[in-house]
mmCIF file of C-alpha atoms in Angstrom:
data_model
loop_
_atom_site.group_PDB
_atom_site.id
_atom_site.type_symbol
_atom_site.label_atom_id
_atom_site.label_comp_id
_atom_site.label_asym_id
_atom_site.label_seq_id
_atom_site.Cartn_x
_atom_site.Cartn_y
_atom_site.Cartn_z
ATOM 1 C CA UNK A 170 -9.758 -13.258 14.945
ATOM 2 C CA UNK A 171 -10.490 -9.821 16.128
ATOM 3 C CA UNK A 172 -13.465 -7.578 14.597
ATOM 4 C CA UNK A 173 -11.095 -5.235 11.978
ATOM 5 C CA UNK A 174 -9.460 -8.412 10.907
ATOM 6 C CA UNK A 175 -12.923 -10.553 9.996
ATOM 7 C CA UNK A 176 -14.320 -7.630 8.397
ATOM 8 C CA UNK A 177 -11.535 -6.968 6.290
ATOM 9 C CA UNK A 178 -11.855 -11.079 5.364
ATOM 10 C CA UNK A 179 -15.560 -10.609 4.415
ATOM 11 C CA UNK A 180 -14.451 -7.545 2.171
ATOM 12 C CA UNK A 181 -12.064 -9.779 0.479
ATOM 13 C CA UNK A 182 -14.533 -12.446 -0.463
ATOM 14 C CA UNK A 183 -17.237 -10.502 -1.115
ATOM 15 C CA UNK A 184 -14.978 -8.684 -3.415
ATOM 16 C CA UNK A 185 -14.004 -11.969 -5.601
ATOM 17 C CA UNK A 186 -17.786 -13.428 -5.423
ATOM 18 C CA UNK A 187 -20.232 -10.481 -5.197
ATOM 19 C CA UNK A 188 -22.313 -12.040 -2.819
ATOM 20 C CA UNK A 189 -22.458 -13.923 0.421
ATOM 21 C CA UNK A 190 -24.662 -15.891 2.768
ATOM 22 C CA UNK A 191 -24.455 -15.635 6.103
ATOM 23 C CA UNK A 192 -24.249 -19.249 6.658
ATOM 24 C CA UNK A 193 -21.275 -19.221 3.614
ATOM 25 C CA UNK A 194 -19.040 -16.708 5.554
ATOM 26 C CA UNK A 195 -19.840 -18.032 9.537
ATOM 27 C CA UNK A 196 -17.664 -21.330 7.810
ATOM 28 C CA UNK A 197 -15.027 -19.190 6.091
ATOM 29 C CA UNK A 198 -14.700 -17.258 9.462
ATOM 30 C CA UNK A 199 -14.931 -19.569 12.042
ATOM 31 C CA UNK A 200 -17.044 -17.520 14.014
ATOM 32 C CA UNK A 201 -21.102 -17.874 14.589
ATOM 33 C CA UNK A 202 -24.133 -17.084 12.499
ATOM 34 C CA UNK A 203 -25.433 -14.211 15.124
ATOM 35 C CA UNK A 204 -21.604 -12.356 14.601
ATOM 36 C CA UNK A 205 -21.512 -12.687 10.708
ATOM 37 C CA UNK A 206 -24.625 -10.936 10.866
ATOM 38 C CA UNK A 207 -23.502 -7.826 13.127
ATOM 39 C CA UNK A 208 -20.779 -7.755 11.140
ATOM 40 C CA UNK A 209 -22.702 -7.180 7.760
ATOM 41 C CA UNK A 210 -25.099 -4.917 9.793
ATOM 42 C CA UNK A 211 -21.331 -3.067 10.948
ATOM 43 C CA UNK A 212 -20.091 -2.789 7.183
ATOM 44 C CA UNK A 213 -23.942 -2.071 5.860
ATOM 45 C CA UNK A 214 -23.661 1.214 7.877
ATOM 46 C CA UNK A 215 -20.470 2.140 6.858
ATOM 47 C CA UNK A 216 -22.206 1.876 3.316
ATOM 48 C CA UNK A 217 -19.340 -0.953 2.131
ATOM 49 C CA UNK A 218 -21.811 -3.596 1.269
ATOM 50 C CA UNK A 219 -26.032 -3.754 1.091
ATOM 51 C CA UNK A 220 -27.817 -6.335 2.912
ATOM 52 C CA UNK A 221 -29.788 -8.708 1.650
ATOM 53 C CA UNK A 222 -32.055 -11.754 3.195
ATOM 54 C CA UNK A 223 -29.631 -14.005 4.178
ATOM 55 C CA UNK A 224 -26.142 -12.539 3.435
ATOM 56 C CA UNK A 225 -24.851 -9.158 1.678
ATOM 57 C CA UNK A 226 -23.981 -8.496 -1.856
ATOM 58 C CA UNK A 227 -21.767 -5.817 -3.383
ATOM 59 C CA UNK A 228 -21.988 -2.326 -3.420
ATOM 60 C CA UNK A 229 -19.667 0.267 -3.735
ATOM 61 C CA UNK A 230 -16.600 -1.842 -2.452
ATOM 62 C CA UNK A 231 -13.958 -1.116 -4.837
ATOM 63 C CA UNK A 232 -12.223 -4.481 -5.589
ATOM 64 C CA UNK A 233 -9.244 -2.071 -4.018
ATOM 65 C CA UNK A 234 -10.250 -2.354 -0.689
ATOM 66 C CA UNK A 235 -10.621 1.379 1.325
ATOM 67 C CA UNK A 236 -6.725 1.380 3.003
ATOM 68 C CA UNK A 237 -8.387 1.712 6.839
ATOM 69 C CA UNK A 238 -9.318 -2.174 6.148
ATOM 70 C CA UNK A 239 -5.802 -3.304 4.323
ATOM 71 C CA UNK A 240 -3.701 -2.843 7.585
ATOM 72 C CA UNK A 241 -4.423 -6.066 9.312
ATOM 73 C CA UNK A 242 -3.602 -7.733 6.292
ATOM 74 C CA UNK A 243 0.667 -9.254 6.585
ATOM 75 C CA UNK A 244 1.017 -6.366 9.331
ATOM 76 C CA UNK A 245 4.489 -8.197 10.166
ATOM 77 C CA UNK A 246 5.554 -8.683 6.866
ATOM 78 C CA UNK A 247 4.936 -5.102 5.975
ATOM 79 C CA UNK A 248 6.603 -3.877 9.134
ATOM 80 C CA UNK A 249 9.844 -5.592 8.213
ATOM 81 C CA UNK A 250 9.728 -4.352 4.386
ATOM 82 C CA UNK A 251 9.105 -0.709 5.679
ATOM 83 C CA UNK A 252 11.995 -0.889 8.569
ATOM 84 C CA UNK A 253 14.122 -2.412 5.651
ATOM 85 C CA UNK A 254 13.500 0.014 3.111
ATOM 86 C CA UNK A 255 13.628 3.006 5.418
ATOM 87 C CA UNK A 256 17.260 1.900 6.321
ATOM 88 C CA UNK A 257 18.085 2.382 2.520
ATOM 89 C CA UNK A 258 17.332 6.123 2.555
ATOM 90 C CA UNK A 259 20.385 8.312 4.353
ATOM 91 C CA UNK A 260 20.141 11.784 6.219
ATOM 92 C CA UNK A 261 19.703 14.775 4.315
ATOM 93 C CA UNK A 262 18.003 12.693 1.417
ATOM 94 C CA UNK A 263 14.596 13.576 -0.631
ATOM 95 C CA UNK A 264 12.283 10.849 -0.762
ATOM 96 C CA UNK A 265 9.293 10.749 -2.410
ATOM 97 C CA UNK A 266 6.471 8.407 -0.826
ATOM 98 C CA UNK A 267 2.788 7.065 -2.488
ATOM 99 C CA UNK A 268 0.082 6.265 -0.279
ATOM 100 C CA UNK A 269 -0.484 2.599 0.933
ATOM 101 C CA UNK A 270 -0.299 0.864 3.903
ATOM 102 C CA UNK A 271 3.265 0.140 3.719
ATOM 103 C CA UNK A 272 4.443 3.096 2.750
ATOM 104 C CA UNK A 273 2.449 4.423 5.609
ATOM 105 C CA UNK A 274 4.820 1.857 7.911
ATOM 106 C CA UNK A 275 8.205 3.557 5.916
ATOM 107 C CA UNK A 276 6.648 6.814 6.942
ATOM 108 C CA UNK A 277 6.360 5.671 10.508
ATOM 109 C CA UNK A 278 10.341 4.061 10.661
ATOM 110 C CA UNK A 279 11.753 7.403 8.928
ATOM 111 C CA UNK A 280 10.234 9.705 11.285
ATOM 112 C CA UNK A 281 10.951 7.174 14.109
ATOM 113 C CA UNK A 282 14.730 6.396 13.276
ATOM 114 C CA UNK A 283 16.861 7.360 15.522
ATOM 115 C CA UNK A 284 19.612 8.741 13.429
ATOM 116 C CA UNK A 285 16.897 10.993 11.645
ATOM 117 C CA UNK A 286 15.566 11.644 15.102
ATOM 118 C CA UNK A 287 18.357 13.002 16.520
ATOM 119 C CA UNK A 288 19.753 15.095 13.985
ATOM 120 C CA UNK A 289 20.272 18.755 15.764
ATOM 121 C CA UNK A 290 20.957 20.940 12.584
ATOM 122 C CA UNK A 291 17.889 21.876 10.684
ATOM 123 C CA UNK A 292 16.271 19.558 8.590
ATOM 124 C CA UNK A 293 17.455 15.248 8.917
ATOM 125 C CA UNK A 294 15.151 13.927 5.763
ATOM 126 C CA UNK A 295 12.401 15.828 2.933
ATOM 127 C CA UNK A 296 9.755 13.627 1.999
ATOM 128 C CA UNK A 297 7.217 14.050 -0.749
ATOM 129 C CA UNK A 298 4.169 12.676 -0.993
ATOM 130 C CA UNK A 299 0.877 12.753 -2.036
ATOM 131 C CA UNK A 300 -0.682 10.750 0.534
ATOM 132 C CA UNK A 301 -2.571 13.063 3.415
ATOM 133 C CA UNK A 302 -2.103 10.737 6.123
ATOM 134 C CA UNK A 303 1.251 9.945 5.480
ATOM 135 C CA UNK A 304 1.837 13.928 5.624
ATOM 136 C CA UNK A 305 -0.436 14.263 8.833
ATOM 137 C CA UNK A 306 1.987 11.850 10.964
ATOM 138 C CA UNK A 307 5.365 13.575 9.718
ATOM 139 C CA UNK A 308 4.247 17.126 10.086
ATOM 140 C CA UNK A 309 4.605 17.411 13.289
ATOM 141 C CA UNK A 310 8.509 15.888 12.860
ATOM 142 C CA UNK A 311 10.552 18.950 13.258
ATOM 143 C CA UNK A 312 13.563 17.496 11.709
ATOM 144 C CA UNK A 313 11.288 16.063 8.332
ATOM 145 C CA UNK A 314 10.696 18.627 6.061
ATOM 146 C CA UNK A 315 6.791 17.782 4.219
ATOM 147 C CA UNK A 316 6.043 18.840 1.412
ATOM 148 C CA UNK A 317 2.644 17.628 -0.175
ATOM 149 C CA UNK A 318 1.090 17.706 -3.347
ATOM 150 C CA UNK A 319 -2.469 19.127 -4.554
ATOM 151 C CA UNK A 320 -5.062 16.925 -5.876
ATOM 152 C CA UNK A 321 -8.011 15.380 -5.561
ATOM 153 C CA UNK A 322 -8.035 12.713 -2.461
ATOM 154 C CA UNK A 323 -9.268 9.179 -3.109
ATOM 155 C CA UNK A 324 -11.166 7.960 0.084
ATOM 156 C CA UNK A 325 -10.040 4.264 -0.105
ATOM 157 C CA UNK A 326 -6.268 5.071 0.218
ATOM 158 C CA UNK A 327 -5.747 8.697 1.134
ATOM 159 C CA UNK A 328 -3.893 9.649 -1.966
ATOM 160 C CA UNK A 329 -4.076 13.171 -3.634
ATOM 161 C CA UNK A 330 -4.461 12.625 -7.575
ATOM 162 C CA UNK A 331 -4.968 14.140 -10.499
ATOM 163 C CA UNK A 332 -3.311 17.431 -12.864
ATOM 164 C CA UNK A 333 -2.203 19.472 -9.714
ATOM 165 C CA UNK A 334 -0.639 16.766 -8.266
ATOM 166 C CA UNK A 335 1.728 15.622 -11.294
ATOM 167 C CA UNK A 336 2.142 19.427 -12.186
ATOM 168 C CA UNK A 337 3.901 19.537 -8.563
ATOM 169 C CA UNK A 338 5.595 16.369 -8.477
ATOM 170 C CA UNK A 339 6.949 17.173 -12.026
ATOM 171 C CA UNK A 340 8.605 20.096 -10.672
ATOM 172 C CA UNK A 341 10.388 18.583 -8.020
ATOM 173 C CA UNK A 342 13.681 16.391 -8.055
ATOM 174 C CA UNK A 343 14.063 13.548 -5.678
ATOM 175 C CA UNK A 344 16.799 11.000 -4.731
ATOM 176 C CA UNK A 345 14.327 8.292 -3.725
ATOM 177 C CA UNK A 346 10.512 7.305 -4.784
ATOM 178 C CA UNK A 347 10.118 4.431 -2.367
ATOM 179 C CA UNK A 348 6.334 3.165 -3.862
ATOM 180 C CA UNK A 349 3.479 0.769 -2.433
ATOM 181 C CA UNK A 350 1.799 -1.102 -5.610
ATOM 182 C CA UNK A 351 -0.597 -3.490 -6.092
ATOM 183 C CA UNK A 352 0.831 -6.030 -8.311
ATOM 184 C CA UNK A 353 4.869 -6.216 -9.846
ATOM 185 C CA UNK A 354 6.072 -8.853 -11.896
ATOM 186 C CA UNK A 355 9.418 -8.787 -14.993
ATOM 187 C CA UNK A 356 6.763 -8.814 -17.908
ATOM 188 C CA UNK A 357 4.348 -6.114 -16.757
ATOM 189 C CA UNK A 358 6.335 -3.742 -14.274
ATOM 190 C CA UNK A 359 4.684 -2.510 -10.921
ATOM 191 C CA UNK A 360 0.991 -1.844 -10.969
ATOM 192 C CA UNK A 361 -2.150 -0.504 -9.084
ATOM 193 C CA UNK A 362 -5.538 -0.592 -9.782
ATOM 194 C CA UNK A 363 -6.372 3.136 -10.134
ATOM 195 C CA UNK A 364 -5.431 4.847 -12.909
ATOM 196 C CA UNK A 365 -5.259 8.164 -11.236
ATOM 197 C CA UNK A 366 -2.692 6.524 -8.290
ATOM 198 C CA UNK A 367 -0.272 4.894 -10.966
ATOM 199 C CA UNK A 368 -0.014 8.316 -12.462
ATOM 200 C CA UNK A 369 0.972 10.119 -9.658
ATOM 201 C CA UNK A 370 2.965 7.243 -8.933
ATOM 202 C CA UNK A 371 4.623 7.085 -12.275
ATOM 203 C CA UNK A 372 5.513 11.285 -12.156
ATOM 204 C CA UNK A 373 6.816 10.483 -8.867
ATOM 205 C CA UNK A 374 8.883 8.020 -10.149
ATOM 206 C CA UNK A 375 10.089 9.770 -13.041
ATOM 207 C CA UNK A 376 11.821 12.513 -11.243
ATOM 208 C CA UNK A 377 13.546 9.549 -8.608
ATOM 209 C CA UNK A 378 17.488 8.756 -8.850
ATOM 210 C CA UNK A 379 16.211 5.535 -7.867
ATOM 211 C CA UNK A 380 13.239 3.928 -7.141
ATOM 212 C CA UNK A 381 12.480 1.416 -4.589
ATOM 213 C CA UNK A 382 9.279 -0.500 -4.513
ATOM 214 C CA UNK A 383 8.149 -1.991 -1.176
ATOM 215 C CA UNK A 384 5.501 -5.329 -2.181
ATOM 216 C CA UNK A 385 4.389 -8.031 0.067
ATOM 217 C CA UNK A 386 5.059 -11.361 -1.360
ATOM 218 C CA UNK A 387 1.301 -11.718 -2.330
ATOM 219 C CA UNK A 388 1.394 -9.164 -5.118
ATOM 220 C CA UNK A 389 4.740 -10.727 -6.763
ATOM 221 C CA UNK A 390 3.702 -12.154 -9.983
ATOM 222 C CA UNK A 391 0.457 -10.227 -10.018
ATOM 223 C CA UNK A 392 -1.018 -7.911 -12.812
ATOM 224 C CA UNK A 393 -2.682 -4.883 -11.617
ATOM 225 C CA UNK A 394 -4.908 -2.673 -14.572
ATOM 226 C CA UNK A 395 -2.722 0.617 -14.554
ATOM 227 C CA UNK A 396 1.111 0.451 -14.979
ATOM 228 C CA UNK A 397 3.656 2.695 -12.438
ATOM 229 C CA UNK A 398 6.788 1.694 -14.402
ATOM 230 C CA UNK A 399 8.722 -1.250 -15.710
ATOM 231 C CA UNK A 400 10.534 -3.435 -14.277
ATOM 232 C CA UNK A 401 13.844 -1.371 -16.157
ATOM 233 C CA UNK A 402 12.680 1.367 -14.392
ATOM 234 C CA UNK A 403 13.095 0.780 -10.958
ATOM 235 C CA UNK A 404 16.093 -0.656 -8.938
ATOM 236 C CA UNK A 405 15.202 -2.201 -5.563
ATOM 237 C CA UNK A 406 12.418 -4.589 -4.732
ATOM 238 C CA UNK A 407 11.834 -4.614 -0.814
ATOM 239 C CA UNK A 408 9.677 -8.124 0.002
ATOM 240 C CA UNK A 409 9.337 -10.572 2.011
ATOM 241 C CA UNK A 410 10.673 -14.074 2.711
ATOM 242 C CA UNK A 411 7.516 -15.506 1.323
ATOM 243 C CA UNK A 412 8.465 -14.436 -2.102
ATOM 244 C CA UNK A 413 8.991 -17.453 -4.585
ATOM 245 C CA UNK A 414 12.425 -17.944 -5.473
ATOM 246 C CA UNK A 415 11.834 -18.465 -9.163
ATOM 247 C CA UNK A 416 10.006 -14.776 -9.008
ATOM 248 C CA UNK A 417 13.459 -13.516 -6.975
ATOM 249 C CA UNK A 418 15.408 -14.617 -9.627
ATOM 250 C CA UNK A 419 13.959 -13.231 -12.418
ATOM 251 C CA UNK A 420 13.852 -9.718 -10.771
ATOM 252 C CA UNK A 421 17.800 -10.321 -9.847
ATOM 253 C CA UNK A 422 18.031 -11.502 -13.470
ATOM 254 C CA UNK A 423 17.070 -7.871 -14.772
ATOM 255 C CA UNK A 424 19.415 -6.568 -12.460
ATOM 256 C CA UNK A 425 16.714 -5.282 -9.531
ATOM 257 C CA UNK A 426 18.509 -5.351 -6.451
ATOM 258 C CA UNK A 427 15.948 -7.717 -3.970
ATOM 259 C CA UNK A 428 15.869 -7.616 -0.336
ATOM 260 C CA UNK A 429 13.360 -10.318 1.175
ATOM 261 C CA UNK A 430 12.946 -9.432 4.901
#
């Protein structure tokens, strides 16, 4: 287990308990007392956790981790939802994408496809987004057209929220809203845990032909606090194969088209 990925671990369980001995999280880890510890010193710096005699407690962590420490977690699973859902969007459409980490990997397969790529008059693909990093890597795609809206930026996922960035997307008409959430289930719809995301999300949505959302199979059958939309309100779920099947076939029952990749 490499450094990003055990930090990202003790982020997680310091999340769900609050606090955690040294001795506690050398077990979870597998890895020695004398690491744990420059690990907390590591994340102490970076002002994610405080620490104490012994271990670390909680401070400032949202329990939505910051999105540079999310993209160790299923990296192959959310490489194969983004390559899957990119192939759903055709030349010449306008997508609209929220921040995440794998709607940062959709980002990466549109601007990487080779039929997008390739395209020799004007503009292949116009993509929406809120998201500033997502943005930063297409920009510099001649054939993607970028268009970004205002905000305020959130520091744990790069996402512009807020009145100026609803006003914009509220404006706008797109074919797609391809959306990273934290939680989507039949009875609640798709969720995050920001209010200020799930709005943006939600205008984004709103002004979609048809909404796809891309979800690892960890957040199927999870409630998140704020809702994006119902489950009537969007038509593609983009997964993977470690979705349960009952979950698959109550999404198919309320006629979501879902591809588990």
């Amino acid at each position: 287990m490499g450094a990003h990925e055990r930090w990202t671990r003790l982020l997680e369980v310091l999340g769900d308990r609050g606090r955690l001995e040294v001795s506690e999280a050398a077990v979870l880890l597998g890895v020695s007392a004398a690491t744990v510890r420059r690990d907390m010193d590591e994340l102490a710096g970076q002002q994610l956790l405080v620490r104490t005699r012994g271990g670390a407690v909680l401070s400032g962590v949202a329990y939505d981790l910051p999105l540079r420490y999310k993209t160790a977690r299923r990296a192959d699973e959310k490489l194969r939802i983004a390559r899957a859902a990119a192939a759903l969007v055709p030349p010449g459409a306008v997508v609209g994408l929220s921040g995440g980490t794998t709607t940062s990997e959709v980002a990466r397969e549109l601007a990487t496809r080779a039929d997008l790529a390739e395209h020799t008059k004007g503009i292949a693909l116009t993509v929406v987004t809120n998201a500033i990093n997502i943005a930063g890597e297409l920009a510099v795609r001649p054939h993607v057209k970028t268009v970004v809206t205002g905000g305020v930026a959130r520091p744990s996922s790069y996402e512009l929220t807020g009145p100026m960035a609803t006003m914009v997307l509220q404006g706008i008409s797109l074919d797609y809203a391809i959306l990273g959430v934290n939680a989507v289930d039949t009875r609640n719809g798709a969720a995050t845990h920001d209010e200020g995301e799930a709005s943006a999300n939600r205008a984004m949505a709103q002004r979609a032909d048809k909404v796809i959302i891309v979800a690892d199979s960890t957040k199927i059958g999870r409630r998140a606090f704020a809702q994006v939309c119902t489950v009537h309100e969007f038509a593609v779920l983009v997964t993977d194969k470690e979705a349960p099947d009952e979950a698959v076939e109550q999404f198919t029952a309320h006629g979501i088209e879902v591809h588990c990749v």
